[in-house]
Amino acid sequence: MNIDTQTVKPGGQIELRMSGRVGTYVGLAAYDQGSLDYKENHDLFWEEMLRVYNGIDPSVNNEFAMFHSMGLFVRTFDIIIFNEARDMSARNGWQTSKPITKPISPKSNNQESWLWQNVTIGRNGTSTTIANVPDEISSWNVMGFSIDPKYGLAIMKEPIQLTSFQPFYIVESLPHSINIDEEVELRFTLFNYFENEHMADVTLYNVANQKEFVGRPLDDQSYTQSIRVPPYVGVPISFLVKARKPGEMVVRVKASINLGMETDAVEKVIPVNTETFLRTMMESHIFYFDRYANETFRMNLHIPPEAVSGPIKIKFRVNGECNGKQCPIPILPNCLFLFVANLLTTIDNLNNLLTVSYGNGERNMVGFAPNIVVLDYLHAIGSKDQSLFDKATNLLGQGYQNQIRYHKTDGSFSEQVYKRSSVFLTAFVAKSMHIASKYISEVDPAMLERAYDWLASKQDRSGWFNEVGTVYNPDMKGGLRNGISLTSYVVTALLENENAKVKHEA
């Protein structure tokens, strides 16, 4: 058996030519060289077959005697220990201390085998088959065996070496999944194995209008970037996109050099999840009953039109005031009630106010701040509930670690590190972290100082503080607006920190 080429591009075709006796059955397979390097027993090898065959002798009763007596030829992957006194292979020096075993392959993502074809030699004693090589860069061992009614089994002594390679290609480093409307950086790496540097054009396609390119026109169907790729060096390139709808997003990218003479393309499907947003609202209803009665109040949930259709989870809390007396409010199914009748009841339910911080730089602070309020309250009333102290402190530490991911080198904070910094968010973070430093030791004073320095640098000559970024979660501001409101908030944050007050009082 021979092959028409030893090197082929990934996804290319090869031609295998075989010759032998007419009617001979031939089995073909190809294995990744990396798997064979780890001694994975994918196939029958000449030396293994010879070792097992020499262990079978009609005059010797060994482990295979009962099979041989029935005219069967046996090979096993299990560990076999031959009796050396009776084993022909041991007398001839073929015995080995390494049993035939099948270890677990270290590779999990790449294709380990392919081809898997059966061929019958034709009337002229030859046969030809064409096969497509897997679309990946690797080295392959093409193996084969034949069975003839007269001459029996034949095995290739050495596999045919085949390499699938191309001098210019692109590799993806994509996330496992993304959230809808979340700005995500799609990263790729270009490799150039030519002798000279080349200018590469990399195009990301907007398949089925599933995405939008951040900073580009909304109707763009593709986005092309050009980048120089030196020889033998991996060069990273990225695209900033947002998924438009839940489900799946096809990522199709194409890279080319030499005016399209050398190209490579990658396509992958990424799951798009719907992000959960928590909206809080409060309505007050005054009613009086001097006897048992029922009354219905209709509430508009104000679900925004951009919300994705599907199940909506609602938490319903009732705060009742009955002049210090417990109010008999009926418990309705599928609703969660937090009943607050007096101060003691409020203390008992403080655990419900603790929140887990998560998400981007804004959403994380929404969950971070309430934990500070709970700790302040516990200290103010002299609470002895150590478990509640520990839980609140632990949540505070987790929120701090999450928030510093959105801290920039200039001291400011933003919703995402690649977005413009926000004056309000930075003041909110600095103010909250300063208070939190009373309860957790992780807060870095140098980080706080840089945040206050950045805030001071954003003050206008008139003394006002104007927002230079964007606050994407307006509910977080609690009605705070730009101008006098924002200026008052920033100044308050500066005055609450003694070091910042002294440093920036001018």
Short mmCIF file of C-alpha atoms in Angstrom, two decimals:
data_model
loop_
_atom_site.label_atom_id
_atom_site.label_comp_id
_atom_site.label_asym_id
_atom_site.label_seq_id
_atom_site.Cartn_x
_atom_site.Cartn_y
_atom_site.Cartn_z
CA MET A 1 0.00 0.00 0.00
CA ASN A 2 1.23 3.52 -0.79
CA ILE A 3 -0.11 7.07 -0.60
CA ASP A 4 0.03 9.83 -3.22
CA THR A 5 1.40 12.49 -0.82
CA GLN A 6 2.99 12.62 2.64
CA THR A 7 1.78 16.16 3.39
CA VAL A 8 -1.69 17.57 2.87
CA LYS A 9 -3.66 20.60 4.04
CA PRO A 10 -6.27 20.04 6.74
CA GLY A 11 -9.51 18.93 5.10
CA GLY A 12 -7.68 17.93 1.90
CA GLN A 13 -7.91 14.64 -0.01
CA ILE A 14 -5.49 11.74 -0.20
CA GLU A 15 -5.38 8.76 -2.54
CA LEU A 16 -4.47 5.31 -1.21
CA ARG A 17 -3.34 2.68 -3.72
CA MET A 18 -3.28 -1.01 -2.74
CA SER A 19 -2.16 -4.14 -4.55
CA GLY A 20 -2.59 -7.81 -3.63
CA ARG A 21 -4.32 -11.05 -4.49
CA VAL A 22 -7.71 -10.78 -6.13
CA GLY A 23 -10.56 -10.80 -3.61
CA THR A 24 -8.38 -9.99 -0.61
CA TYR A 25 -10.19 -8.07 2.10
CA VAL A 26 -8.31 -4.96 3.34
CA GLY A 27 -9.13 -2.93 6.47
CA LEU A 28 -7.80 0.65 6.79
CA ALA A 29 -7.59 3.11 9.67
CA ALA A 30 -5.61 6.23 10.57
CA TYR A 31 -4.60 7.31 14.08
CA ASP A 32 -3.31 10.54 15.56
CA GLN A 33 0.42 10.26 16.26
CA GLY A 34 -0.04 11.88 19.67
CA SER A 35 -2.26 9.01 20.82
CA LEU A 36 0.30 6.42 19.70
CA ASP A 37 3.06 8.34 21.49
CA TYR A 38 1.21 7.63 24.71
CA LYS A 39 1.18 3.91 23.83
CA GLU A 40 -2.55 3.71 23.27
CA ASN A 41 -3.26 0.36 21.65
CA HIS A 42 -5.48 1.53 18.83
CA ASP A 43 -4.51 -1.19 16.38
CA LEU A 44 -2.63 -4.43 15.75
CA PHE A 45 1.12 -3.89 15.41
CA TRP A 46 3.56 -6.33 13.83
CA GLU A 47 5.78 -6.81 16.89
CA GLU A 48 2.80 -7.29 19.21
CA MET A 49 1.27 -9.85 16.88
CA LEU A 50 4.60 -11.69 16.62
CA ARG A 51 4.99 -11.73 20.39
CA VAL A 52 1.49 -13.11 20.92
CA TYR A 53 1.85 -15.59 18.04
CA ASN A 54 5.11 -16.98 19.43
CA GLY A 55 3.30 -17.66 22.66
CA ILE A 56 1.12 -20.25 20.88
CA ASP A 57 2.59 -23.70 20.20
CA PRO A 58 0.76 -26.99 19.64
CA SER A 59 3.20 -28.89 21.84
CA VAL A 60 2.86 -26.58 24.83
CA ASN A 61 -0.16 -26.15 27.04
CA ASN A 62 -0.32 -22.46 27.87
CA GLU A 63 -3.08 -19.90 28.41
CA PHE A 64 -4.05 -20.04 24.70
CA ALA A 65 -3.99 -23.83 24.29
CA MET A 66 -7.75 -24.35 24.47
CA PHE A 67 -8.31 -21.66 21.83
CA HIS A 68 -5.60 -23.02 19.54
CA SER A 69 -7.06 -26.49 19.70
CA MET A 70 -10.22 -25.08 18.15
CA GLY A 71 -8.28 -23.36 15.36
CA LEU A 72 -8.74 -19.88 16.86
CA PHE A 73 -6.17 -17.11 16.92
CA VAL A 74 -6.43 -14.98 20.10
CA ARG A 75 -5.21 -11.52 21.07
CA THR A 76 -6.23 -9.68 24.24
CA PHE A 77 -5.64 -6.24 25.74
CA ASP A 78 -5.80 -7.62 29.29
CA ILE A 79 -2.68 -8.17 31.38
CA ILE A 80 -1.40 -11.70 30.72
CA ILE A 81 1.31 -13.44 32.77
CA PHE A 82 2.66 -16.47 30.93
CA ASN A 83 4.06 -19.48 32.70
CA GLU A 84 7.72 -19.09 31.74
CA ALA A 85 8.49 -22.79 32.18
CA ARG A 86 5.98 -23.72 29.48
CA ASP A 87 5.86 -20.54 27.37
CA MET A 88 7.63 -20.79 24.04
CA SER A 89 8.02 -17.02 23.78
CA ALA A 90 9.89 -16.92 27.10
CA ARG A 91 12.35 -19.62 25.95
CA ASN A 92 13.04 -17.65 22.76
CA GLY A 93 13.61 -14.38 24.58
CA TRP A 94 10.34 -12.73 23.55
CA GLN A 95 8.93 -12.42 27.05
CA THR A 96 8.57 -8.79 28.12
CA SER A 97 7.84 -7.15 31.45
CA LYS A 98 5.47 -4.68 29.79
CA PRO A 99 1.98 -6.16 29.44
CA ILE A 100 -0.36 -5.19 26.64
CA THR A 101 -2.52 -2.57 28.32
CA LYS A 102 -4.78 0.25 27.15
CA PRO A 103 -4.19 3.48 29.13
CA ILE A 104 -6.52 6.44 29.00
CA SER A 105 -5.79 8.86 26.18
CA PRO A 106 -4.65 12.32 27.34
CA LYS A 107 -6.43 14.06 24.46
CA SER A 108 -10.11 14.91 24.58
CA ASN A 109 -10.88 17.58 21.98
CA ASN A 110 -9.02 16.55 18.81
CA GLN A 111 -10.06 13.73 16.52
CA GLU A 112 -7.96 10.67 17.34
CA SER A 113 -8.85 8.38 14.45
CA TRP A 114 -10.47 8.44 11.02
CA LEU A 115 -10.54 6.67 7.63
CA TRP A 116 -12.09 3.37 8.80
CA GLN A 117 -12.65 1.91 5.33
CA ASN A 118 -12.98 -1.65 4.03
CA VAL A 119 -11.66 -2.42 0.55
CA THR A 120 -11.65 -5.55 -1.61
CA ILE A 121 -8.82 -6.00 -4.11
CA GLY A 122 -10.23 -5.98 -7.67
CA ARG A 123 -9.72 -8.30 -10.63
CA ASN A 124 -6.55 -6.55 -11.78
CA GLY A 125 -4.94 -7.02 -8.35
CA THR A 126 -5.18 -3.34 -7.38
CA SER A 127 -7.60 -1.01 -5.66
CA THR A 128 -7.69 2.75 -5.10
CA THR A 129 -9.61 4.72 -2.48
CA ILE A 130 -9.91 8.48 -1.87
CA ALA A 131 -10.44 9.92 1.62
CA ASN A 132 -10.70 13.36 3.22
CA VAL A 133 -8.20 14.20 5.97
CA PRO A 134 -9.71 15.74 9.17
CA ASP A 135 -9.74 19.53 9.22
CA GLU A 136 -7.00 19.90 11.81
CA ILE A 137 -3.22 20.15 11.97
CA SER A 138 -1.71 16.85 13.10
CA SER A 139 0.47 13.86 12.22
CA TRP A 140 -1.25 10.61 11.34
CA ASN A 141 -0.30 6.93 11.11
CA VAL A 142 -2.19 5.08 8.37
CA MET A 143 -2.49 1.39 9.28
CA GLY A 144 -3.91 -1.60 7.45
CA PHE A 145 -4.34 -5.36 7.47
CA SER A 146 -5.62 -7.88 4.94
CA ILE A 147 -7.32 -11.27 5.06
CA ASP A 148 -7.00 -13.78 2.21
CA PRO A 149 -8.86 -17.10 2.08
CA LYS A 150 -5.63 -18.95 1.21
CA TYR A 151 -2.80 -17.00 2.80
CA GLY A 152 -4.64 -15.79 5.90
CA LEU A 153 -3.88 -12.63 7.87
CA ALA A 154 -1.30 -10.00 6.84
CA ILE A 155 -0.37 -6.90 8.86
CA MET A 156 1.66 -3.85 7.83
CA LYS A 157 5.08 -3.88 9.51
CA GLU A 158 5.32 -0.07 9.53
CA PRO A 159 2.51 2.49 9.29
CA ILE A 160 2.50 5.12 6.55
CA GLN A 161 3.27 8.59 7.93
CA LEU A 162 0.93 11.43 6.89
CA THR A 163 1.02 15.05 8.02
CA SER A 164 -1.83 17.55 7.71
CA PHE A 165 -0.37 21.04 7.92
CA GLN A 166 -0.77 24.54 6.53
CA PRO A 167 1.67 27.45 6.94
CA PHE A 168 -1.01 30.01 7.82
CA TYR A 169 -3.98 29.35 10.09
CA ILE A 170 -6.23 30.85 12.76
CA VAL A 171 -7.12 29.44 16.18
CA GLU A 172 -10.13 30.51 18.27
CA SER A 173 -10.25 31.20 22.03
CA LEU A 174 -13.99 31.71 22.40
CA PRO A 175 -16.04 31.67 25.61
CA HIS A 176 -18.22 28.67 26.37
CA SER A 177 -21.36 30.85 26.48
CA ILE A 178 -22.39 34.52 26.64
CA ASN A 179 -25.35 36.59 27.82
CA ILE A 180 -27.68 38.46 25.53
CA ASP A 181 -26.76 42.17 25.01
CA GLU A 182 -23.47 41.61 26.86
CA GLU A 183 -20.39 43.11 25.21
CA VAL A 184 -18.03 40.18 24.62
CA GLU A 185 -14.52 40.08 23.21
CA LEU A 186 -14.12 37.25 20.68
CA ARG A 187 -10.44 36.35 20.60
CA PHE A 188 -8.43 34.60 17.91
CA THR A 189 -4.73 33.91 17.25
CA LEU A 190 -3.03 33.97 13.84
CA PHE A 191 -0.02 31.77 13.06
CA ASN A 192 2.37 32.36 10.15
CA TYR A 193 4.94 29.69 9.27
CA PHE A 194 6.16 31.38 6.12
CA GLU A 195 9.64 32.87 6.10
CA ASN A 196 8.41 36.48 5.76
CA GLU A 197 5.99 38.76 7.56
CA HIS A 198 2.54 39.09 6.00
CA MET A 199 -0.38 41.48 6.29
CA ALA A 200 -3.46 39.45 7.20
CA ASP A 201 -7.10 40.42 6.66
CA VAL A 202 -9.38 38.92 9.30
CA THR A 203 -13.16 39.08 8.72
CA LEU A 204 -15.85 38.24 11.25
CA TYR A 205 -19.27 37.63 9.67
CA ASN A 206 -22.66 38.55 11.11
CA VAL A 207 -24.39 35.26 10.36
CA ALA A 208 -28.20 35.58 10.27
CA ASN A 209 -27.91 39.04 11.85
CA GLN A 210 -27.34 37.36 15.23
CA LYS A 211 -24.83 39.88 16.52
CA GLU A 212 -23.82 43.52 16.35
CA PHE A 213 -20.31 44.89 16.21
CA VAL A 214 -19.71 47.32 19.08
CA GLY A 215 -18.79 50.75 17.74
CA ARG A 216 -19.86 49.87 14.18
CA PRO A 217 -23.08 50.56 12.22
CA LEU A 218 -25.93 48.30 13.31
CA ASP A 219 -26.55 46.98 9.80
CA ASP A 220 -22.95 45.79 9.22
CA GLN A 221 -22.91 42.19 7.99
CA SER A 222 -19.16 41.75 8.47
CA TYR A 223 -16.20 43.46 10.10
CA THR A 224 -12.65 43.21 8.71
CA GLN A 225 -9.44 44.05 10.52
CA SER A 226 -5.91 44.04 9.11
CA ILE A 227 -2.88 43.04 11.16
CA ARG A 228 0.78 42.22 10.54
CA VAL A 229 1.75 38.64 11.32
CA PRO A 230 5.52 38.01 11.75
CA PRO A 231 6.90 34.54 10.95
CA TYR A 232 6.77 31.83 13.62
CA VAL A 233 4.87 34.04 16.09
CA GLY A 234 1.26 33.81 17.27
CA VAL A 235 -0.49 37.18 16.89
CA PRO A 236 -3.75 37.81 18.82
CA ILE A 237 -6.72 39.66 17.37
CA SER A 238 -10.18 40.28 18.84
CA PHE A 239 -13.64 41.60 17.95
CA LEU A 240 -16.06 43.27 20.38
CA VAL A 241 -19.63 42.09 19.74
CA LYS A 242 -23.05 41.76 21.37
CA ALA A 243 -25.55 38.96 20.83
CA ARG A 244 -28.95 40.24 19.72
CA LYS A 245 -31.18 37.31 20.65
CA PRO A 246 -31.05 34.28 22.95
CA GLY A 247 -30.37 30.77 21.75
CA GLU A 248 -27.23 30.40 19.69
CA MET A 249 -24.77 32.68 17.94
CA VAL A 250 -22.68 31.45 15.01
CA VAL A 251 -19.11 32.76 15.08
CA ARG A 252 -17.66 32.57 11.56
CA VAL A 253 -14.26 34.15 10.94
CA LYS A 254 -11.98 34.06 7.91
CA ALA A 255 -8.31 35.06 7.69
CA SER A 256 -6.28 35.50 4.51
CA ILE A 257 -2.85 36.65 3.32
CA ASN A 258 -1.19 37.11 -0.08
CA LEU A 259 -4.37 38.58 -1.59
CA GLY A 260 -6.37 35.53 -0.63
CA MET A 261 -3.88 32.95 -1.87
CA GLU A 262 -3.60 31.51 1.67
CA THR A 263 -6.78 31.40 3.74
CA ASP A 264 -8.17 29.73 6.80
CA ALA A 265 -11.58 29.88 8.43
CA VAL A 266 -13.14 28.91 11.75
CA GLU A 267 -16.81 28.46 12.62
CA LYS A 268 -18.23 27.72 16.05
CA VAL A 269 -21.64 28.00 17.70
CA ILE A 270 -21.83 29.71 21.12
CA PRO A 271 -24.90 29.41 23.39
CA VAL A 272 -26.52 32.76 24.22
CA ASN A 273 -28.20 32.96 27.62
CA THR A 274 -30.83 35.40 28.80
CA GLU A 275 -29.51 37.56 31.61
CA THR A 276 -31.68 37.92 34.69
CA PHE A 277 -32.42 41.43 35.94
CA LEU A 278 -33.95 42.26 39.30
CA ARG A 279 -36.43 45.13 39.30
CA THR A 280 -37.75 46.42 42.62
CA MET A 281 -40.92 48.43 43.07
CA MET A 282 -43.12 49.47 45.99
CA GLU A 283 -46.78 50.39 46.23
CA SER A 284 -48.65 51.57 49.32
CA HIS A 285 -52.27 50.68 50.02
CA ILE A 286 -54.13 51.84 53.12
CA PHE A 287 -57.08 49.78 54.26
CA TYR A 288 -59.01 49.20 57.45
CA PHE A 289 -61.05 46.17 58.49
CA ASP A 290 -62.99 45.91 61.75
CA ARG A 291 -64.03 42.39 60.82
CA TYR A 292 -62.73 39.58 58.65
CA ALA A 293 -62.90 40.55 54.98
CA ASN A 294 -61.09 40.18 51.67
CA GLU A 295 -59.88 42.97 49.43
CA THR A 296 -58.05 42.77 46.12
CA PHE A 297 -55.40 45.23 44.97
CA ARG A 298 -54.27 45.25 41.36
CA MET A 299 -50.56 45.95 40.76
CA ASN A 300 -48.91 46.70 37.42
CA LEU A 301 -45.54 44.95 37.21
CA HIS A 302 -44.25 47.32 34.49
CA ILE A 303 -42.32 44.62 32.63
CA PRO A 304 -40.11 46.45 30.09
CA PRO A 305 -40.83 45.77 26.42
CA GLU A 306 -37.25 44.63 25.78
CA ALA A 307 -37.65 41.73 28.24
CA VAL A 308 -37.26 38.31 26.65
CA SER A 309 -40.44 36.29 26.50
CA GLY A 310 -40.44 33.38 28.91
CA PRO A 311 -40.90 32.57 32.59
CA ILE A 312 -40.62 35.48 35.02
CA LYS A 313 -39.84 34.86 38.68
CA ILE A 314 -41.49 37.22 41.16
CA LYS A 315 -40.68 37.69 44.84
CA PHE A 316 -43.50 39.37 46.74
CA ARG A 317 -42.86 41.01 50.11
CA VAL A 318 -45.46 42.60 52.38
CA ASN A 319 -44.53 45.14 55.05
CA GLY A 320 -47.44 45.54 57.46
CA GLU A 321 -47.85 48.14 60.22
CA CYS A 322 -50.56 47.55 62.80
CA ASN A 323 -49.61 49.92 65.59
CA GLY A 324 -47.19 47.42 67.04
CA LYS A 325 -49.61 44.53 66.82
CA GLN A 326 -49.10 41.55 64.59
CA CYS A 327 -51.20 41.77 61.43
CA PRO A 328 -53.02 38.60 60.27
CA ILE A 329 -51.99 38.57 56.59
CA PRO A 330 -52.97 35.39 54.72
CA ILE A 331 -50.13 33.46 53.03
CA LEU A 332 -50.80 33.04 49.34
CA PRO A 333 -49.23 30.21 47.27
CA ASN A 334 -46.08 30.90 45.18
CA CYS A 335 -45.41 34.16 47.00
CA LEU A 336 -42.72 35.02 49.54
CA PHE A 337 -43.80 37.30 52.39
CA LEU A 338 -41.55 39.24 54.69
CA PHE A 339 -43.79 40.43 57.48
CA VAL A 340 -42.52 43.36 59.50
CA ALA A 341 -44.70 44.32 62.44
CA ASN A 342 -42.25 45.97 64.80
CA LEU A 343 -38.56 46.45 65.47
CA LEU A 344 -38.04 42.99 66.96
CA THR A 345 -39.49 41.32 63.89
CA THR A 346 -37.20 43.41 61.71
CA ILE A 347 -34.16 42.19 63.63
CA ASP A 348 -35.25 38.58 63.28
CA ASN A 349 -35.45 38.96 59.50
CA LEU A 350 -32.13 40.72 58.91
CA ASN A 351 -30.79 37.55 57.31
CA ASN A 352 -33.16 38.18 54.38
CA LEU A 353 -31.44 41.50 53.66
CA LEU A 354 -28.04 39.90 53.01
CA THR A 355 -27.27 39.56 49.31
CA VAL A 356 -24.67 37.79 47.18
CA SER A 357 -22.65 40.16 44.97
CA TYR A 358 -22.19 39.12 41.35
CA GLY A 359 -22.13 40.43 37.80
CA ASN A 360 -20.52 43.51 36.28
CA GLY A 361 -19.13 46.53 38.09
CA GLU A 362 -22.56 48.08 38.66
CA ARG A 363 -24.62 45.00 39.47
CA ASN A 364 -21.97 43.80 41.92
CA MET A 365 -22.27 47.02 43.93
CA VAL A 366 -26.06 46.66 44.10
CA GLY A 367 -25.50 43.44 46.04
CA PHE A 368 -22.46 44.73 47.95
CA ALA A 369 -23.91 47.83 49.63
CA PRO A 370 -26.83 46.21 51.58
CA ASN A 371 -24.38 43.96 53.43
CA ILE A 372 -22.60 47.05 54.78
CA VAL A 373 -25.91 48.47 56.03
CA VAL A 374 -26.70 45.21 57.83
CA LEU A 375 -23.30 45.16 59.55
CA ASP A 376 -23.66 48.81 60.58
CA TYR A 377 -27.08 48.03 62.04
CA LEU A 378 -25.84 44.97 63.92
CA HIS A 379 -23.05 47.01 65.50
CA ALA A 380 -25.41 49.87 66.35
CA ILE A 381 -27.80 47.65 68.30
CA GLY A 382 -25.04 45.55 69.87
CA SER A 383 -26.22 42.30 68.33
CA LYS A 384 -24.69 39.04 69.61
CA ASP A 385 -25.67 37.01 66.54
CA GLN A 386 -22.17 35.88 65.53
CA SER A 387 -23.40 33.66 62.69
CA LEU A 388 -25.10 36.67 61.07
CA PHE A 389 -21.93 38.74 61.54
CA ASP A 390 -19.83 36.01 59.91
CA LYS A 391 -22.20 35.57 56.98
CA ALA A 392 -22.39 39.32 56.28
CA THR A 393 -18.60 39.71 56.57
CA ASN A 394 -17.98 36.78 54.24
CA LEU A 395 -20.39 38.19 51.63
CA LEU A 396 -18.66 41.55 51.96
CA GLY A 397 -15.28 39.98 51.23
CA GLN A 398 -16.64 38.16 48.19
CA GLY A 399 -18.18 41.38 46.85
CA TYR A 400 -14.89 43.23 47.29
CA GLN A 401 -12.95 40.60 45.34
CA ASN A 402 -15.52 40.76 42.53
CA GLN A 403 -15.45 44.56 42.39
CA ILE A 404 -11.68 44.99 42.03
CA ARG A 405 -11.96 43.20 38.69
CA TYR A 406 -13.47 46.44 37.36
CA HIS A 407 -10.77 48.69 38.86
CA LYS A 408 -8.61 50.53 36.34
CA THR A 409 -4.98 51.57 36.71
CA ASP A 410 -5.93 55.25 36.97
CA GLY A 411 -8.02 54.47 40.07
CA SER A 412 -11.48 54.68 38.50
CA PHE A 413 -14.20 52.05 38.14
CA SER A 414 -16.52 51.17 35.27
CA GLU A 415 -19.25 48.69 34.47
CA GLN A 416 -16.77 46.74 32.34
CA VAL A 417 -13.00 47.32 32.24
CA TYR A 418 -13.09 48.20 28.55
CA LYS A 419 -15.83 50.83 28.98
CA ARG A 420 -15.47 54.47 29.99
CA SER A 421 -15.09 55.14 33.69
CA SER A 422 -18.03 56.56 35.64
CA VAL A 423 -17.80 59.38 38.19
CA PHE A 424 -20.85 58.16 40.07
CA LEU A 425 -19.76 54.51 40.12
CA THR A 426 -16.25 55.41 41.26
CA ALA A 427 -17.65 57.60 44.07
CA PHE A 428 -20.12 54.87 45.04
CA VAL A 429 -17.35 52.25 45.16
CA ALA A 430 -14.93 54.48 47.09
CA LYS A 431 -17.61 55.48 49.60
CA SER A 432 -18.73 51.88 50.12
CA MET A 433 -15.22 50.42 50.31
CA HIS A 434 -14.21 53.04 52.87
CA ILE A 435 -17.09 51.94 55.14
CA ALA A 436 -16.46 48.26 54.42
CA SER A 437 -12.84 48.59 55.57
CA LYS A 438 -14.20 48.61 59.14
CA TYR A 439 -15.31 45.00 58.71
CA ILE A 440 -12.91 43.39 56.20
CA SER A 441 -9.13 43.69 55.99
CA GLU A 442 -8.92 43.08 52.25
CA VAL A 443 -9.67 46.71 51.30
CA ASP A 444 -6.50 48.24 49.83
CA PRO A 445 -5.92 51.83 51.11
CA ALA A 446 -3.77 52.61 48.05
CA MET A 447 -6.63 51.59 45.75
CA LEU A 448 -9.00 53.90 47.65
CA GLU A 449 -6.53 56.77 47.46
CA ARG A 450 -6.23 56.39 43.68
CA ALA A 451 -10.03 56.35 43.37
CA TYR A 452 -10.34 59.62 45.34
CA ASP A 453 -7.49 61.15 43.30
CA TRP A 454 -9.29 60.27 40.08
CA LEU A 455 -12.53 61.78 41.38
CA ALA A 456 -10.76 65.00 42.35
CA SER A 457 -9.25 65.26 38.88
CA LYS A 458 -12.75 65.27 37.35
CA GLN A 459 -13.90 68.39 39.19
CA ASP A 460 -14.76 71.31 36.92
CA ARG A 461 -13.34 74.80 37.49
CA SER A 462 -16.77 75.81 38.73
CA GLY A 463 -16.55 73.11 41.40
CA TRP A 464 -19.13 70.82 39.78
CA PHE A 465 -18.63 67.14 39.05
CA ASN A 466 -20.03 66.03 35.71
CA GLU A 467 -20.47 62.44 34.63
CA VAL A 468 -17.83 61.44 32.06
CA GLY A 469 -19.05 57.88 31.57
CA THR A 470 -22.35 56.05 31.52
CA VAL A 471 -24.38 54.50 34.32
CA TYR A 472 -26.17 51.54 32.73
CA ASN A 473 -28.30 50.69 35.78
CA PRO A 474 -30.22 53.90 36.59
CA ASP A 475 -32.01 52.26 39.53
CA MET A 476 -28.65 52.07 41.30
CA LYS A 477 -28.53 55.89 41.51
CA GLY A 478 -31.81 56.01 43.41
CA GLY A 479 -33.03 59.14 41.60
CA LEU A 480 -29.64 60.89 41.74
CA ARG A 481 -29.13 63.15 38.73
CA ASN A 482 -26.18 64.93 37.20
CA GLY A 483 -25.32 68.47 38.24
CA ILE A 484 -25.88 69.51 41.86
CA SER A 485 -27.02 66.03 42.96
CA LEU A 486 -23.97 64.26 41.57
CA THR A 487 -21.64 66.98 42.85
CA SER A 488 -23.09 66.68 46.35
CA TYR A 489 -22.70 62.92 46.30
CA VAL A 490 -19.04 63.05 45.21
CA VAL A 491 -18.16 65.78 47.72
CA THR A 492 -19.80 63.74 50.49
CA ALA A 493 -17.72 60.72 49.52
CA LEU A 494 -14.55 62.83 49.66
CA LEU A 495 -15.43 64.36 53.04
CA GLU A 496 -16.21 60.99 54.63
CA ASN A 497 -12.63 59.83 54.06
CA GLU A 498 -10.30 61.81 56.31
CA ASN A 499 -7.23 61.33 54.12
CA ALA A 500 -9.06 62.36 50.95
CA LYS A 501 -10.60 65.32 52.79
CA VAL A 502 -7.20 66.66 53.81
CA LYS A 503 -5.54 65.91 50.47
CA HIS A 504 -8.22 67.48 48.28
CA GLU A 505 -9.78 70.15 50.52
CA ALA A 506 -8.39 72.92 48.31
#
